[in-house]
């Protein structure tokens, strides 16, 4: 369903900041739309950019039906770091 589907421009902008982002609806945060169409509602969101040589080459986006925590962000950041190392080889 999502193959070759464009991501939302807001997500592109957020990923371009090169910083992890944690959002929870329970904190009255506005969720970042992921796809241009077809998004469903979720309670928590983590966005962690993946960089190579200083450039953003992708991102890991976690959409949850519950609140997410800083510990979750650390796990996802670890995965992003691993992917970065793989890309640099």
Tab-separated table of C-alpha atoms in Angstrom:
chain	number	residue	atom	x	y	z
A	1	UNK	CA	0.000	0.000	0.000
A	2	UNK	CA	2.807	2.451	0.846
A	3	UNK	CA	5.322	1.460	-1.846
A	4	UNK	CA	6.139	4.475	-3.998
A	5	UNK	CA	3.810	6.646	-1.901
A	6	UNK	CA	5.182	10.104	-1.106
A	7	UNK	CA	5.746	11.045	2.508
A	8	UNK	CA	4.074	14.143	3.907
A	9	UNK	CA	5.972	17.419	3.495
A	10	UNK	CA	5.761	18.050	7.249
A	11	UNK	CA	7.548	14.749	7.912
A	12	UNK	CA	10.212	15.690	5.359
A	13	UNK	CA	10.771	18.988	7.159
A	14	UNK	CA	10.943	17.352	10.613
A	15	UNK	CA	13.414	14.703	9.412
A	16	UNK	CA	15.517	17.501	7.903
A	17	UNK	CA	16.121	18.899	11.414
A	18	UNK	CA	18.280	15.767	12.055
A	19	UNK	CA	17.009	15.369	15.617
A	20	UNK	CA	14.889	12.616	17.210
A	21	UNK	CA	11.292	13.594	17.962
A	22	UNK	CA	8.914	12.072	20.521
A	23	UNK	CA	5.211	12.995	20.511
A	24	UNK	CA	2.305	11.777	22.653
A	25	UNK	CA	-1.326	12.787	22.277
A	26	UNK	CA	-1.676	12.622	26.054
A	27	UNK	CA	0.693	15.626	26.125
A	28	UNK	CA	-1.625	17.403	23.648
A	29	UNK	CA	1.055	17.057	20.964
A	30	UNK	CA	0.008	17.286	17.347
A	31	UNK	CA	1.052	14.144	15.512
A	32	UNK	CA	3.148	14.573	12.370
A	33	UNK	CA	1.373	13.211	9.279
A	34	UNK	CA	3.436	10.425	7.703
A	35	UNK	CA	1.935	9.805	4.274
A	36	UNK	CA	0.209	12.249	1.958
A	37	UNK	CA	-2.930	10.149	2.320
A	38	UNK	CA	-4.110	7.125	4.254
A	39	UNK	CA	-2.826	7.988	7.719
A	40	UNK	CA	-4.639	6.463	10.650
A	41	UNK	CA	-4.767	7.828	14.154
A	42	UNK	CA	-2.217	6.874	16.764
A	43	UNK	CA	-1.366	7.926	20.313
A	44	UNK	CA	2.420	8.089	20.217
A	45	UNK	CA	5.024	8.805	17.590
A	46	UNK	CA	8.810	8.631	17.352
A	47	UNK	CA	10.749	10.002	14.389
A	48	UNK	CA	14.510	9.410	14.217
A	49	UNK	CA	16.462	10.539	11.135
A	50	UNK	CA	19.141	8.310	9.601
A	51	UNK	CA	22.162	10.241	8.328
A	52	UNK	CA	25.156	9.368	6.191
A	53	UNK	CA	28.063	11.773	5.807
A	54	UNK	CA	25.941	14.525	7.363
A	55	UNK	CA	23.053	14.082	4.927
A	56	UNK	CA	19.652	12.664	5.854
A	57	UNK	CA	19.131	9.429	3.909
A	58	UNK	CA	15.984	8.212	5.654
A	59	UNK	CA	14.213	7.916	8.972
A	60	UNK	CA	12.712	5.403	11.340
A	61	UNK	CA	9.127	6.310	12.194
A	62	UNK	CA	7.338	4.490	15.013
A	63	UNK	CA	3.570	4.890	15.293
A	64	UNK	CA	2.060	3.524	18.495
A	65	UNK	CA	-1.415	2.976	19.874
A	66	UNK	CA	-0.078	4.045	23.290
A	67	UNK	CA	2.243	6.695	24.714
A	68	UNK	CA	5.918	6.307	23.885
A	69	UNK	CA	8.776	7.105	26.251
A	70	UNK	CA	12.290	8.476	26.170
A	71	UNK	CA	13.507	4.881	26.613
A	72	UNK	CA	11.693	4.009	23.371
A	73	UNK	CA	13.452	6.901	21.633
A	74	UNK	CA	16.812	5.561	22.827
A	75	UNK	CA	16.050	2.123	21.369
A	76	UNK	CA	14.981	3.579	18.023
A	77	UNK	CA	18.044	5.866	18.011
A	78	UNK	CA	20.183	2.763	18.532
A	79	UNK	CA	18.610	1.144	15.471
A	80	UNK	CA	19.202	4.315	13.447
A	81	UNK	CA	22.851	4.352	14.519
A	82	UNK	CA	23.187	0.714	13.477
A	83	UNK	CA	21.691	1.455	10.054
A	84	UNK	CA	24.027	4.430	9.685
A	85	UNK	CA	27.022	2.171	10.334
A	86	UNK	CA	25.767	-0.356	7.772
A	87	UNK	CA	25.346	2.391	5.167
A	88	UNK	CA	28.859	3.705	5.773
A	89	UNK	CA	30.487	0.333	5.017
